[in-house]
Amino acid sequence: MNIKDLMTDSVSKVAEFEVACDDMINSRYILAESKIIKIMQTVALSTVLQRIISGALKGFNYIETASSWYEGGIKMPESEKDQVALTFCILADIDNGKIYLNDFLRKFFWDGDINSAYETFNATLIEPFKNFVVGALSQAQEQYEEDQPITRLERKAPQEESINRFERSPQYTAPSTQYESAATQQGEAVQFENPQMEVNEIEGLERKAMNLADVIERYKGFSQNEKDEYIFMCDTIANKARGDISSARALAIGLKRLVGEIPEIMPYMAELTEELGC
């Protein structure tokens, strides 16, 4: 692929990246993990996106940056480059299961509501991340138009990793080791413990609610209003499961009746109701 092909390819890939970021910003918390996977896929499949992000990661110390955080807030780095590096490391750790998003939101962005915390997370991390990458591509495009050389990023061999919580595209490979968090590179781990409940006690319920919401969003037989209502119910079930199982069960029963016996959705609904014991 010559440089013109690379730049042409980058335009479409970054367009997909921008759409993926906007999709996450405009979604509810219940769909967050699938949106994060989509963002990571666009990066994994684009040489130019990798080049932009690898430039931001150069010299960035994730552990040192994380040590400055305090409960109830993340201290963002001053430079845009470091902000992008931090955001990518956090997304990679969520994608790899090293950070549990619900706990992360509750510890650093909590204001009493999970969706509000998620909106703050997106405003603090995802929007600046998107703007930097898109802006960097514009600068690269200008360089190309001025016939300035742009060095292509050399890909490293993909590293083995465990299967993620969501099924990935066969083309998806994990970001190379240069993208792994400093926590992994330095043999340490940044821990985000759940202050209210053990993760393994609630993760199954939330996962099944998220999977059901994702299937509902993709189902073409519902109106947008119906999708919004059903996804909101999935969201509420996930939140209620942390301390009000009776309400979560009642909502799940109501959701099951509203959705009806749709073959594409029934297996996911059955998993959720079985987990709740209703």
PDB file of N, CA and C in Angstrom, residues 27-112:
ATOM      1  N   SER A  27     -24.823   6.751  24.057  1.00  0.00           N
ATOM      2  CA  SER A  27     -25.492   5.548  24.555  1.00  0.00           C
ATOM      3  C   SER A  27     -25.705   5.645  26.060  1.00  0.00           C
ATOM      4  N   ARG A  28     -26.421   4.655  26.600  1.00  0.00           N
ATOM      5  CA  ARG A  28     -26.588   4.529  28.033  1.00  0.00           C
ATOM      6  C   ARG A  28     -25.540   3.564  28.569  1.00  0.00           C
ATOM      7  N   TYR A  29     -25.356   3.603  29.885  1.00  0.00           N
ATOM      8  CA  TYR A  29     -24.345   2.767  30.528  1.00  0.00           C
ATOM      9  C   TYR A  29     -24.529   1.286  30.205  1.00  0.00           C
ATOM     10  N   ILE A  30     -25.761   0.840  30.114  1.00  0.00           N
ATOM     11  CA  ILE A  30     -26.038  -0.582  29.933  1.00  0.00           C
ATOM     12  C   ILE A  30     -25.374  -1.146  28.677  1.00  0.00           C
ATOM     13  N   LEU A  31     -25.088  -0.279  27.684  1.00  0.00           N
ATOM     14  CA  LEU A  31     -24.478  -0.726  26.425  1.00  0.00           C
ATOM     15  C   LEU A  31     -22.991  -0.373  26.333  1.00  0.00           C
ATOM     16  N   ALA A  32     -22.423   0.114  27.420  1.00  0.00           N
ATOM     17  CA  ALA A  32     -21.075   0.683  27.369  1.00  0.00           C
ATOM     18  C   ALA A  32     -20.009  -0.302  26.900  1.00  0.00           C
ATOM     19  N   GLU A  33     -20.035  -1.517  27.419  1.00  0.00           N
ATOM     20  CA  GLU A  33     -18.944  -2.445  27.102  1.00  0.00           C
ATOM     21  C   GLU A  33     -18.904  -2.795  25.621  1.00  0.00           C
ATOM     22  N   SER A  34     -20.065  -2.953  24.992  1.00  0.00           N
ATOM     23  CA  SER A  34     -20.069  -3.251  23.557  1.00  0.00           C
ATOM     24  C   SER A  34     -19.557  -2.055  22.758  1.00  0.00           C
ATOM     25  N   LYS A  35     -19.809  -0.834  23.253  1.00  0.00           N
ATOM     26  CA  LYS A  35     -19.320   0.365  22.566  1.00  0.00           C
ATOM     27  C   LYS A  35     -17.798   0.477  22.692  1.00  0.00           C
ATOM     28  N   ILE A  36     -17.274   0.121  23.845  1.00  0.00           N
ATOM     29  CA  ILE A  36     -15.820   0.161  24.046  1.00  0.00           C
ATOM     30  C   ILE A  36     -15.134  -0.847  23.127  1.00  0.00           C
ATOM     31  N   ILE A  37     -15.705  -2.035  23.023  1.00  0.00           N
ATOM     32  CA  ILE A  37     -15.139  -3.045  22.124  1.00  0.00           C
ATOM     33  C   ILE A  37     -15.093  -2.524  20.695  1.00  0.00           C
ATOM     34  N   LYS A  38     -16.125  -1.821  20.265  1.00  0.00           N
ATOM     35  CA  LYS A  38     -16.168  -1.284  18.898  1.00  0.00           C
ATOM     36  C   LYS A  38     -15.060  -0.254  18.683  1.00  0.00           C
ATOM     37  N   ILE A  39     -14.829   0.600  19.667  1.00  0.00           N
ATOM     38  CA  ILE A  39     -13.751   1.585  19.554  1.00  0.00           C
ATOM     39  C   ILE A  39     -12.409   0.878  19.427  1.00  0.00           C
ATOM     40  N   MET A  40     -12.187  -0.139  20.252  1.00  0.00           N
ATOM     41  CA  MET A  40     -10.916  -0.853  20.218  1.00  0.00           C
ATOM     42  C   MET A  40     -10.737  -1.604  18.903  1.00  0.00           C
ATOM     43  N   GLN A  41     -11.821  -2.091  18.346  1.00  0.00           N
ATOM     44  CA  GLN A  41     -11.738  -2.768  17.048  1.00  0.00           C
ATOM     45  C   GLN A  41     -11.296  -1.805  15.953  1.00  0.00           C
ATOM     46  N   THR A  42     -11.847  -0.590  15.945  1.00  0.00           N
ATOM     47  CA  THR A  42     -11.473   0.363  14.900  1.00  0.00           C
ATOM     48  C   THR A  42      -9.996   0.711  14.981  1.00  0.00           C
ATOM     49  N   VAL A  43      -9.458   0.785  16.205  1.00  0.00           N
ATOM     50  CA  VAL A  43      -8.032   1.066  16.367  1.00  0.00           C
ATOM     51  C   VAL A  43      -7.203  -0.130  15.885  1.00  0.00           C
ATOM     52  N   ALA A  44      -7.626  -1.332  16.259  1.00  0.00           N
ATOM     53  CA  ALA A  44      -6.870  -2.534  15.893  1.00  0.00           C
ATOM     54  C   ALA A  44      -6.807  -2.750  14.389  1.00  0.00           C
ATOM     55  N   LEU A  45      -7.791  -2.241  13.663  1.00  0.00           N
ATOM     56  CA  LEU A  45      -7.868  -2.479  12.220  1.00  0.00           C
ATOM     57  C   LEU A  45      -7.352  -1.305  11.384  1.00  0.00           C
ATOM     58  N   SER A  46      -6.802  -0.286  12.025  1.00  0.00           N
ATOM     59  CA  SER A  46      -6.317   0.873  11.277  1.00  0.00           C
ATOM     60  C   SER A  46      -4.875   1.185  11.645  1.00  0.00           C
ATOM     61  N   THR A  47      -3.992   1.111  10.656  1.00  0.00           N
ATOM     62  CA  THR A  47      -2.587   1.436  10.878  1.00  0.00           C
ATOM     63  C   THR A  47      -2.408   2.886  11.301  1.00  0.00           C
ATOM     64  N   VAL A  48      -3.153   3.782  10.676  1.00  0.00           N
ATOM     65  CA  VAL A  48      -2.990   5.202  10.979  1.00  0.00           C
ATOM     66  C   VAL A  48      -3.483   5.535  12.382  1.00  0.00           C
ATOM     67  N   LEU A  49      -4.608   4.949  12.806  1.00  0.00           N
ATOM     68  CA  LEU A  49      -5.073   5.156  14.172  1.00  0.00           C
ATOM     69  C   LEU A  49      -4.054   4.643  15.174  1.00  0.00           C
ATOM     70  N   GLN A  50      -3.452   3.496  14.884  1.00  0.00           N
ATOM     71  CA  GLN A  50      -2.423   2.955  15.761  1.00  0.00           C
ATOM     72  C   GLN A  50      -1.230   3.912  15.835  1.00  0.00           C
ATOM     73  N   ARG A  51      -0.879   4.486  14.695  1.00  0.00           N
ATOM     74  CA  ARG A  51       0.257   5.406  14.657  1.00  0.00           C
ATOM     75  C   ARG A  51      -0.007   6.634  15.522  1.00  0.00           C
ATOM     76  N   ILE A  52      -1.211   7.169  15.433  1.00  0.00           N
ATOM     77  CA  ILE A  52      -1.571   8.347  16.224  1.00  0.00           C
ATOM     78  C   ILE A  52      -1.521   8.031  17.713  1.00  0.00           C
ATOM     79  N   ILE A  53      -2.097   6.884  18.097  1.00  0.00           N
ATOM     80  CA  ILE A  53      -2.173   6.537  19.516  1.00  0.00           C
ATOM     81  C   ILE A  53      -0.813   6.126  20.058  1.00  0.00           C
ATOM     82  N   SER A  54      -0.017   5.436  19.244  1.00  0.00           N
ATOM     83  CA  SER A  54       1.315   5.047  19.710  1.00  0.00           C
ATOM     84  C   SER A  54       2.164   6.288  19.976  1.00  0.00           C
ATOM     85  N   GLY A  55       1.967   7.349  19.190  1.00  0.00           N
ATOM     86  CA  GLY A  55       2.680   8.598  19.436  1.00  0.00           C
ATOM     87  C   GLY A  55       2.298   9.202  20.772  1.00  0.00           C
ATOM     88  N   ALA A  56       1.009   9.103  21.127  1.00  0.00           N
ATOM     89  CA  ALA A  56       0.550   9.632  22.408  1.00  0.00           C
ATOM     90  C   ALA A  56       1.074   8.804  23.578  1.00  0.00           C
ATOM     91  N   LEU A  57       1.202   7.486  23.372  1.00  0.00           N
ATOM     92  CA  LEU A  57       1.637   6.588  24.446  1.00  0.00           C
ATOM     93  C   LEU A  57       3.135   6.680  24.726  1.00  0.00           C
ATOM     94  N   LYS A  58       3.882   7.198  23.771  1.00  0.00           N
ATOM     95  CA  LYS A  58       5.340   7.249  23.926  1.00  0.00           C
ATOM     96  C   LYS A  58       5.716   8.093  25.150  1.00  0.00           C
ATOM     97  N   GLY A  59       6.391   7.488  26.096  1.00  0.00           N
ATOM     98  CA  GLY A  59       6.848   8.196  27.282  1.00  0.00           C
ATOM     99  C   GLY A  59       5.804   8.360  28.373  1.00  0.00           C
ATOM    100  N   PHE A  60       4.601   7.812  28.163  1.00  0.00           N
ATOM    101  CA  PHE A  60       3.528   7.967  29.147  1.00  0.00           C
ATOM    102  C   PHE A  60       3.641   6.902  30.229  1.00  0.00           C
ATOM    103  N   ASN A  61       3.493   7.311  31.504  1.00  0.00           N
ATOM    104  CA  ASN A  61       3.581   6.389  32.634  1.00  0.00           C
ATOM    105  C   ASN A  61       2.190   6.249  33.263  1.00  0.00           C
ATOM    106  N   TYR A  62       1.543   5.134  32.973  1.00  0.00           N
ATOM    107  CA  TYR A  62       0.170   4.900  33.445  1.00  0.00           C
ATOM    108  C   TYR A  62       0.105   4.794  34.966  1.00  0.00           C
ATOM    109  N   ILE A  63       1.024   4.018  35.569  1.00  0.00           N
ATOM    110  CA  ILE A  63       1.022   3.814  37.019  1.00  0.00           C
ATOM    111  C   ILE A  63       1.215   5.134  37.751  1.00  0.00           C
ATOM    112  N   GLU A  64       2.170   5.905  37.295  1.00  0.00           N
ATOM    113  CA  GLU A  64       2.443   7.192  37.945  1.00  0.00           C
ATOM    114  C   GLU A  64       1.230   8.119  37.846  1.00  0.00           C
ATOM    115  N   THR A  65       0.584   8.120  36.688  1.00  0.00           N
ATOM    116  CA  THR A  65      -0.592   8.968  36.508  1.00  0.00           C
ATOM    117  C   THR A  65      -1.739   8.503  37.394  1.00  0.00           C
ATOM    118  N   ALA A  66      -1.963   7.184  37.440  1.00  0.00           N
ATOM    119  CA  ALA A  66      -3.059   6.643  38.243  1.00  0.00           C
ATOM    120  C   ALA A  66      -2.858   6.900  39.730  1.00  0.00           C
ATOM    121  N   SER A  67      -1.616   7.010  40.166  1.00  0.00           N
ATOM    122  CA  SER A  67      -1.339   7.226  41.590  1.00  0.00           C
ATOM    123  C   SER A  67      -1.801   8.601  42.061  1.00  0.00           C
ATOM    124  N   SER A  68      -2.068   9.505  41.109  1.00  0.00           N
ATOM    125  CA  SER A  68      -2.509  10.859  41.484  1.00  0.00           C
ATOM    126  C   SER A  68      -4.032  10.971  41.574  1.00  0.00           C
ATOM    127  N   TRP A  69      -4.751   9.884  41.249  1.00  0.00           N
ATOM    128  CA  TRP A  69      -6.205   9.924  41.322  1.00  0.00           C
ATOM    129  C   TRP A  69      -6.654   9.865  42.778  1.00  0.00           C
ATOM    130  N   TYR A  70      -7.833  10.359  43.021  1.00  0.00           N
ATOM    131  CA  TYR A  70      -8.402  10.298  44.356  1.00  0.00           C
ATOM    132  C   TYR A  70      -9.843   9.828  44.236  1.00  0.00           C
ATOM    133  N   GLU A  71     -10.351   9.196  45.280  1.00  0.00           N
ATOM    134  CA  GLU A  71     -11.714   8.671  45.229  1.00  0.00           C
ATOM    135  C   GLU A  71     -12.690   9.821  45.030  1.00  0.00           C
ATOM    136  N   GLY A  72     -13.485   9.723  43.991  1.00  0.00           N
ATOM    137  CA  GLY A  72     -14.426  10.787  43.659  1.00  0.00           C
ATOM    138  C   GLY A  72     -13.934  11.665  42.528  1.00  0.00           C
ATOM    139  N   GLY A  73     -12.790  11.330  41.943  1.00  0.00           N
ATOM    140  CA  GLY A  73     -12.324  12.143  40.823  1.00  0.00           C
ATOM    141  C   GLY A  73     -11.011  11.664  40.244  1.00  0.00           C
ATOM    142  N   ILE A  74     -10.871  11.799  38.946  1.00  0.00           N
ATOM    143  CA  ILE A  74      -9.620  11.474  38.261  1.00  0.00           C
ATOM    144  C   ILE A  74      -8.909  12.784  37.929  1.00  0.00           C
ATOM    145  N   LYS A  75      -7.663  12.860  38.276  1.00  0.00           N
ATOM    146  CA  LYS A  75      -6.868  14.036  37.923  1.00  0.00           C
ATOM    147  C   LYS A  75      -6.319  13.829  36.527  1.00  0.00           C
ATOM    148  N   MET A  76      -6.877  14.553  35.552  1.00  0.00           N
ATOM    149  CA  MET A  76      -6.448  14.384  34.174  1.00  0.00           C
ATOM    150  C   MET A  76      -5.106  15.065  33.936  1.00  0.00           C
ATOM    151  N   PRO A  77      -4.246  14.473  33.112  1.00  0.00           N
ATOM    152  CA  PRO A  77      -2.971  15.120  32.774  1.00  0.00           C
ATOM    153  C   PRO A  77      -3.200  16.463  32.085  1.00  0.00           C
ATOM    154  N   GLU A  78      -2.198  17.309  32.142  1.00  0.00           N
ATOM    155  CA  GLU A  78      -2.343  18.636  31.541  1.00  0.00           C
ATOM    156  C   GLU A  78      -2.286  18.578  30.014  1.00  0.00           C
ATOM    157  N   SER A  79      -1.413  17.763  29.469  1.00  0.00           N
ATOM    158  CA  SER A  79      -1.244  17.749  28.014  1.00  0.00           C
ATOM    159  C   SER A  79      -2.303  16.879  27.350  1.00  0.00           C
ATOM    160  N   GLU A  80      -2.741  17.292  26.157  1.00  0.00           N
ATOM    161  CA  GLU A  80      -3.721  16.510  25.403  1.00  0.00           C
ATOM    162  C   GLU A  80      -3.165  15.134  25.055  1.00  0.00           C
ATOM    163  N   LYS A  81      -1.895  15.081  24.740  1.00  0.00           N
ATOM    164  CA  LYS A  81      -1.243  13.819  24.382  1.00  0.00           C
ATOM    165  C   LYS A  81      -1.361  12.810  25.525  1.00  0.00           C
ATOM    166  N   ASP A  82      -1.078  13.240  26.745  1.00  0.00           N
ATOM    167  CA  ASP A  82      -1.157  12.345  27.893  1.00  0.00           C
ATOM    168  C   ASP A  82      -2.606  11.988  28.228  1.00  0.00           C
ATOM    169  N   GLN A  83      -3.529  12.904  27.965  1.00  0.00           N
ATOM    170  CA  GLN A  83      -4.947  12.605  28.179  1.00  0.00           C
ATOM    171  C   GLN A  83      -5.399  11.471  27.268  1.00  0.00           C
ATOM    172  N   VAL A  84      -4.939  11.518  26.018  1.00  0.00           N
ATOM    173  CA  VAL A  84      -5.273  10.460  25.060  1.00  0.00           C
ATOM    174  C   VAL A  84      -4.651   9.137  25.495  1.00  0.00           C
ATOM    175  N   ALA A  85      -3.390   9.179  25.922  1.00  0.00           N
ATOM    176  CA  ALA A  85      -2.719   7.962  26.380  1.00  0.00           C
ATOM    177  C   ALA A  85      -3.454   7.357  27.578  1.00  0.00           C
ATOM    178  N   LEU A  86      -3.841   8.193  28.520  1.00  0.00           N
ATOM    179  CA  LEU A  86      -4.559   7.716  29.703  1.00  0.00           C
ATOM    180  C   LEU A  86      -5.889   7.078  29.308  1.00  0.00           C
ATOM    181  N   THR A  87      -6.635   7.750  28.445  1.00  0.00           N
ATOM    182  CA  THR A  87      -7.934   7.218  28.027  1.00  0.00           C
ATOM    183  C   THR A  87      -7.775   5.875  27.339  1.00  0.00           C
ATOM    184  N   PHE A  88      -6.785   5.765  26.465  1.00  0.00           N
ATOM    185  CA  PHE A  88      -6.593   4.505  25.765  1.00  0.00           C
ATOM    186  C   PHE A  88      -6.217   3.389  26.733  1.00  0.00           C
ATOM    187  N   CYS A  89      -5.367   3.671  27.714  1.00  0.00           N
ATOM    188  CA  CYS A  89      -4.986   2.652  28.693  1.00  0.00           C
ATOM    189  C   CYS A  89      -6.199   2.186  29.502  1.00  0.00           C
ATOM    190  N   ILE A  90      -7.052   3.138  29.888  1.00  0.00           N
ATOM    191  CA  ILE A  90      -8.250   2.780  30.649  1.00  0.00           C
ATOM    192  C   ILE A  90      -9.183   1.930  29.802  1.00  0.00           C
ATOM    193  N   LEU A  91      -9.412   2.335  28.543  1.00  0.00           N
ATOM    194  CA  LEU A  91     -10.281   1.550  27.661  1.00  0.00           C
ATOM    195  C   LEU A  91      -9.709   0.150  27.436  1.00  0.00           C
ATOM    196  N   ALA A  92      -8.394   0.056  27.273  1.00  0.00           N
ATOM    197  CA  ALA A  92      -7.762  -1.248  27.069  1.00  0.00           C
ATOM    198  C   ALA A  92      -7.937  -2.131  28.294  1.00  0.00           C
ATOM    199  N   ASP A  93      -7.819  -1.544  29.484  1.00  0.00           N
ATOM    200  CA  ASP A  93      -7.985  -2.324  30.710  1.00  0.00           C
ATOM    201  C   ASP A  93      -9.436  -2.760  30.911  1.00  0.00           C
ATOM    202  N   ILE A  94     -10.391  -1.917  30.515  1.00  0.00           N
ATOM    203  CA  ILE A  94     -11.802  -2.321  30.573  1.00  0.00           C
ATOM    204  C   ILE A  94     -12.051  -3.449  29.582  1.00  0.00           C
ATOM    205  N   ASP A  95     -11.535  -3.287  28.368  1.00  0.00           N
ATOM    206  CA  ASP A  95     -11.723  -4.281  27.314  1.00  0.00           C
ATOM    207  C   ASP A  95     -11.109  -5.620  27.703  1.00  0.00           C
ATOM    208  N   ASN A  96      -9.971  -5.593  28.413  1.00  0.00           N
ATOM    209  CA  ASN A  96      -9.276  -6.813  28.807  1.00  0.00           C
ATOM    210  C   ASN A  96      -9.765  -7.378  30.138  1.00  0.00           C
ATOM    211  N   GLY A  97     -10.738  -6.706  30.765  1.00  0.00           N
ATOM    212  CA  GLY A  97     -11.291  -7.202  32.022  1.00  0.00           C
ATOM    213  C   GLY A  97     -10.471  -6.869  33.249  1.00  0.00           C
ATOM    214  N   LYS A  98      -9.484  -5.981  33.120  1.00  0.00           N
ATOM    215  CA  LYS A  98      -8.665  -5.597  34.271  1.00  0.00           C
ATOM    216  C   LYS A  98      -9.336  -4.506  35.101  1.00  0.00           C
ATOM    217  N   ILE A  99     -10.196  -3.737  34.470  1.00  0.00           N
ATOM    218  CA  ILE A  99     -11.015  -2.747  35.172  1.00  0.00           C
ATOM    219  C   ILE A  99     -12.471  -3.109  34.956  1.00  0.00           C
ATOM    220  N   TYR A 100     -13.235  -3.140  36.019  1.00  0.00           N
ATOM    221  CA  TYR A 100     -14.673  -3.369  35.944  1.00  0.00           C
ATOM    222  C   TYR A 100     -15.347  -2.004  35.881  1.00  0.00           C
ATOM    223  N   LEU A 101     -15.994  -1.698  34.755  1.00  0.00           N
ATOM    224  CA  LEU A 101     -16.480  -0.350  34.488  1.00  0.00           C
ATOM    225  C   LEU A 101     -17.415   0.171  35.572  1.00  0.00           C
ATOM    226  N   ASN A 102     -18.336  -0.666  36.054  1.00  0.00           N
ATOM    227  CA  ASN A 102     -19.277  -0.207  37.067  1.00  0.00           C
ATOM    228  C   ASN A 102     -18.543   0.286  38.305  1.00  0.00           C
ATOM    229  N   ASP A 103     -17.571  -0.474  38.773  1.00  0.00           N
ATOM    230  CA  ASP A 103     -16.798  -0.071  39.953  1.00  0.00           C
ATOM    231  C   ASP A 103     -15.994   1.200  39.685  1.00  0.00           C
ATOM    232  N   PHE A 104     -15.429   1.280  38.480  1.00  0.00           N
ATOM    233  CA  PHE A 104     -14.636   2.446  38.098  1.00  0.00           C
ATOM    234  C   PHE A 104     -15.489   3.720  38.130  1.00  0.00           C
ATOM    235  N   LEU A 105     -16.700   3.629  37.570  1.00  0.00           N
ATOM    236  CA  LEU A 105     -17.610   4.781  37.574  1.00  0.00           C
ATOM    237  C   LEU A 105     -18.018   5.162  38.989  1.00  0.00           C
ATOM    238  N   ARG A 106     -18.299   4.155  39.800  1.00  0.00           N
ATOM    239  CA  ARG A 106     -18.736   4.426  41.173  1.00  0.00           C
ATOM    240  C   ARG A 106     -17.613   5.033  42.011  1.00  0.00           C
ATOM    241  N   LYS A 107     -16.387   4.654  41.742  1.00  0.00           N
ATOM    242  CA  LYS A 107     -15.276   5.164  42.543  1.00  0.00           C
ATOM    243  C   LYS A 107     -14.859   6.571  42.128  1.00  0.00           C
ATOM    244  N   PHE A 108     -14.852   6.845  40.815  1.00  0.00           N
ATOM    245  CA  PHE A 108     -14.266   8.098  40.354  1.00  0.00           C
ATOM    246  C   PHE A 108     -15.256   9.111  39.775  1.00  0.00           C
ATOM    247  N   PHE A 109     -16.455   8.684  39.424  1.00  0.00           N
ATOM    248  CA  PHE A 109     -17.391   9.603  38.771  1.00  0.00           C
ATOM    249  C   PHE A 109     -18.777   9.600  39.424  1.00  0.00           C
ATOM    250  N   TRP A 110     -18.908   8.985  40.565  1.00  0.00           N
ATOM    251  CA  TRP A 110     -20.230   8.742  41.141  1.00  0.00           C
ATOM    252  C   TRP A 110     -20.883  10.027  41.649  1.00  0.00           C
ATOM    253  N   ASP A 111     -22.175  10.211  41.286  1.00  0.00           N
ATOM    254  CA  ASP A 111     -22.964  11.314  41.837  1.00  0.00           C
ATOM    255  C   ASP A 111     -24.373  10.839  42.200  1.00  0.00           C
ATOM    256  N   GLY A 112     -24.501   9.528  42.395  1.00  0.00           N
ATOM    257  CA  GLY A 112     -25.786   8.977  42.798  1.00  0.00           C
ATOM    258  C   GLY A 112     -26.535   8.233  41.715  1.00  0.00           C
TER     259      GLY A 112
END
